[in-house]
C-alpha positions as a LaTeX table, in Angstrom:
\begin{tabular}{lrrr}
\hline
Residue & $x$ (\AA) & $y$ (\AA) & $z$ (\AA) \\
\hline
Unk1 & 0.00 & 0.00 & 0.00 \\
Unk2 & 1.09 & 3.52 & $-1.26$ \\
Unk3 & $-0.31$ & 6.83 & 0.78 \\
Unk4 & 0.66 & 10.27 & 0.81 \\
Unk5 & 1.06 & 12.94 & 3.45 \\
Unk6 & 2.09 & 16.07 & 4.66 \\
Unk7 & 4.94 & 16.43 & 6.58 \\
Unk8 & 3.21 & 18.88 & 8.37 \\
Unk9 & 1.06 & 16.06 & 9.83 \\
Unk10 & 1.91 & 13.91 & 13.00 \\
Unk11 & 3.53 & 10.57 & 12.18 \\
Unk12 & 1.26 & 7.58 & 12.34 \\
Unk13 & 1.79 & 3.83 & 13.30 \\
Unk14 & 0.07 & 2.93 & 10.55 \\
Unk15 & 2.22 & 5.20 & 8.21 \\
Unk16 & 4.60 & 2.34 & 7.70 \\
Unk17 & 7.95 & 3.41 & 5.62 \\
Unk18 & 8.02 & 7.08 & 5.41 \\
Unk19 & 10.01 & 8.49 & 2.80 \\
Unk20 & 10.26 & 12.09 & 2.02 \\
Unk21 & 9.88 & 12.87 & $-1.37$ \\
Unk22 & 10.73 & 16.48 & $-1.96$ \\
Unk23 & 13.81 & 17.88 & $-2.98$ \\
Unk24 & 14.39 & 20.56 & $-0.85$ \\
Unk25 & 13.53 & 20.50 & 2.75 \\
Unk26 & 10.44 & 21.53 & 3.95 \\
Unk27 & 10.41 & 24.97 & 5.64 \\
Unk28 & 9.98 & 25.50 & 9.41 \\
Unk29 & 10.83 & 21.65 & 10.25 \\
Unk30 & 13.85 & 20.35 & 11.99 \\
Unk31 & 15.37 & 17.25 & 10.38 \\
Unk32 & 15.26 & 16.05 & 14.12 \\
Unk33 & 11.81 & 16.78 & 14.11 \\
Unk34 & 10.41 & 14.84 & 11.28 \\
Unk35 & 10.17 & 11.00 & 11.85 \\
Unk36 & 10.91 & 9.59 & 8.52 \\
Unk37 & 12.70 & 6.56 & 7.46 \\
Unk38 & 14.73 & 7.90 & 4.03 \\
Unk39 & 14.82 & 10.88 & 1.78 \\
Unk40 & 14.62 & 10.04 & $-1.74$ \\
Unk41 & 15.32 & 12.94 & $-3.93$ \\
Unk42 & 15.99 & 10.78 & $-7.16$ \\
Unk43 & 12.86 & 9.99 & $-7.51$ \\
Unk44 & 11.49 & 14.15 & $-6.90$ \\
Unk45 & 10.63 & 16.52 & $-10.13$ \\
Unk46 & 13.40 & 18.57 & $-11.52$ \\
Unk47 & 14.05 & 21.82 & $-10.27$ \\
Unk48 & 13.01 & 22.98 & $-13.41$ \\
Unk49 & 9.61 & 20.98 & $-13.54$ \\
Unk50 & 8.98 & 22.38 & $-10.24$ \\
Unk51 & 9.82 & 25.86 & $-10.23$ \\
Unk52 & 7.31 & 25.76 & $-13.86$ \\
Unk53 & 4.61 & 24.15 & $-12.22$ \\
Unk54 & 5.00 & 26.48 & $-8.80$ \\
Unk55 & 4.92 & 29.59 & $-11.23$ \\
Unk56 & 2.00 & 28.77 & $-12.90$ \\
Unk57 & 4.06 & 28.82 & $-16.15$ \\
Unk58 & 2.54 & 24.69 & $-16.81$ \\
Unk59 & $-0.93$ & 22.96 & $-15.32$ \\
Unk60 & $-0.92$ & 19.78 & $-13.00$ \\
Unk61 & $-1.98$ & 17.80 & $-16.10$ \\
Unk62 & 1.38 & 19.29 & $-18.04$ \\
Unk63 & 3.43 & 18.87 & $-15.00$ \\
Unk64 & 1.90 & 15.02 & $-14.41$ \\
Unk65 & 3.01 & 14.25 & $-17.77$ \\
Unk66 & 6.43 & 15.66 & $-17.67$ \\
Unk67 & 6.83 & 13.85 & $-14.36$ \\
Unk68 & 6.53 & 11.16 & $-15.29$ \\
Unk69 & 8.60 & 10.81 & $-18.27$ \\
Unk70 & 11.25 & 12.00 & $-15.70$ \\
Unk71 & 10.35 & 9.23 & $-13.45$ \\
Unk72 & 10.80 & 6.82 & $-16.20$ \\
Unk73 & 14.57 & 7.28 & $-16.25$ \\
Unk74 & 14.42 & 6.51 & $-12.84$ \\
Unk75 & 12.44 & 3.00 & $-12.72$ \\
Unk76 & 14.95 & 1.15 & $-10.94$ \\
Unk77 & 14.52 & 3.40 & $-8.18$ \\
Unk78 & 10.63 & 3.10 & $-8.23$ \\
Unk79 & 10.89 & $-0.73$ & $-8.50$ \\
Unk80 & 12.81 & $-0.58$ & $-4.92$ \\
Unk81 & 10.33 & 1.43 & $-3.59$ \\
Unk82 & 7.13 & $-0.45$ & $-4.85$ \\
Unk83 & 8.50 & $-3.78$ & $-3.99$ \\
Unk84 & 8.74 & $-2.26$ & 0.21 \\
Unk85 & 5.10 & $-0.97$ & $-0.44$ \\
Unk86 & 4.17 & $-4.56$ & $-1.83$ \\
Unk87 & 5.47 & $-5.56$ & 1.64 \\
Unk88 & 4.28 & $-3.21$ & 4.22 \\
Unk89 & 2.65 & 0.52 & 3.92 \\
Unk90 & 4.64 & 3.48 & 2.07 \\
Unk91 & 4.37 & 6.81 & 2.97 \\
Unk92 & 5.11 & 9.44 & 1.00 \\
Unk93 & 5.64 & 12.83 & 2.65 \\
Unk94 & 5.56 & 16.04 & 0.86 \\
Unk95 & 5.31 & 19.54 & 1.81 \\
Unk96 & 3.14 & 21.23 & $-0.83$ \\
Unk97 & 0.17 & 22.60 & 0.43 \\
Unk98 & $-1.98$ & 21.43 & $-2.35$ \\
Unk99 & $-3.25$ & 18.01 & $-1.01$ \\
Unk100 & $-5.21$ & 17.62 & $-4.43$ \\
Unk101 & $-2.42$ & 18.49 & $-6.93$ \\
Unk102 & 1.03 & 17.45 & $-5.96$ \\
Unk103 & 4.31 & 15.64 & $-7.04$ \\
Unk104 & 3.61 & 12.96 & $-4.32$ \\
Unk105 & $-0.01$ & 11.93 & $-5.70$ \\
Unk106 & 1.74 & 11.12 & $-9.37$ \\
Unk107 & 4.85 & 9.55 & $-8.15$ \\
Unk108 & 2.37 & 7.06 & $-5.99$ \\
Unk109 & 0.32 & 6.46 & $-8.70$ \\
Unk110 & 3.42 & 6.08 & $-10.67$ \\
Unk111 & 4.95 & 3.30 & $-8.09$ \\
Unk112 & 1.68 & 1.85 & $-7.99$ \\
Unk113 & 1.64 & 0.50 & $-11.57$ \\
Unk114 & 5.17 & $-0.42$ & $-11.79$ \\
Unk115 & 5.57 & $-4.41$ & $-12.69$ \\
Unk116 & 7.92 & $-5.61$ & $-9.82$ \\
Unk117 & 9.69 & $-8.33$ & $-10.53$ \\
\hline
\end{tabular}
């Protein structure tokens, strides 16, 4: 199983593997502060993607699609990371304050149709 979550939010038993999924660090928390269990920037948007879909320059369905063609040069990574969620709960924190539109909701739906092997 593959969830997403703030980092904002407290830390769960039931969250399972947390891995952060943003690039940079989230503002206003304290690495010792956030409970997570790795930080996987490889598998994050470019800065580029990012900073076009942060300044409105590109629409989630533009940025989804460019993600995920980036994410395909990365399926080696994904394939780690859906094989652990095929084995216990993933969850991947972000920071964006869009819960409805965000990097983390396309990478998990990425992960989630990945053929494990």
């Amino acid at each position: 199983m593959i969830q997403c979550k703030r980092v904002y939010d407290d830390a769960s038993k039931n969250d399972g593997y947390r891995i952060l999924v943003d690039r940079l660090w989230p503002r206003g928390v304290r690495k010792a502060d956030l409970a997570f269990d790795e930080w996987c920037k490889i598998l994050t948007p470019s800065s580029e993607l990012r900073k076009a879909f942060h300044g409105e320059t590109i629409d989630f369905a533009s940025f989804s699609d460019a993600y995920r063609q980036e994410l395909a040069q990365h399926e080696d990574e994904g394939r780690r990371i859906a094989a652990l969620a095929a084995q216990q709960t993933v969850t991947l924190l972000y920071g964006a304050k869009n819960t409805g539109q965000n990097h983390a909701l396309v990478l998990a739906d990425w992960l989630r149709h990945l053929k494990i092997s």
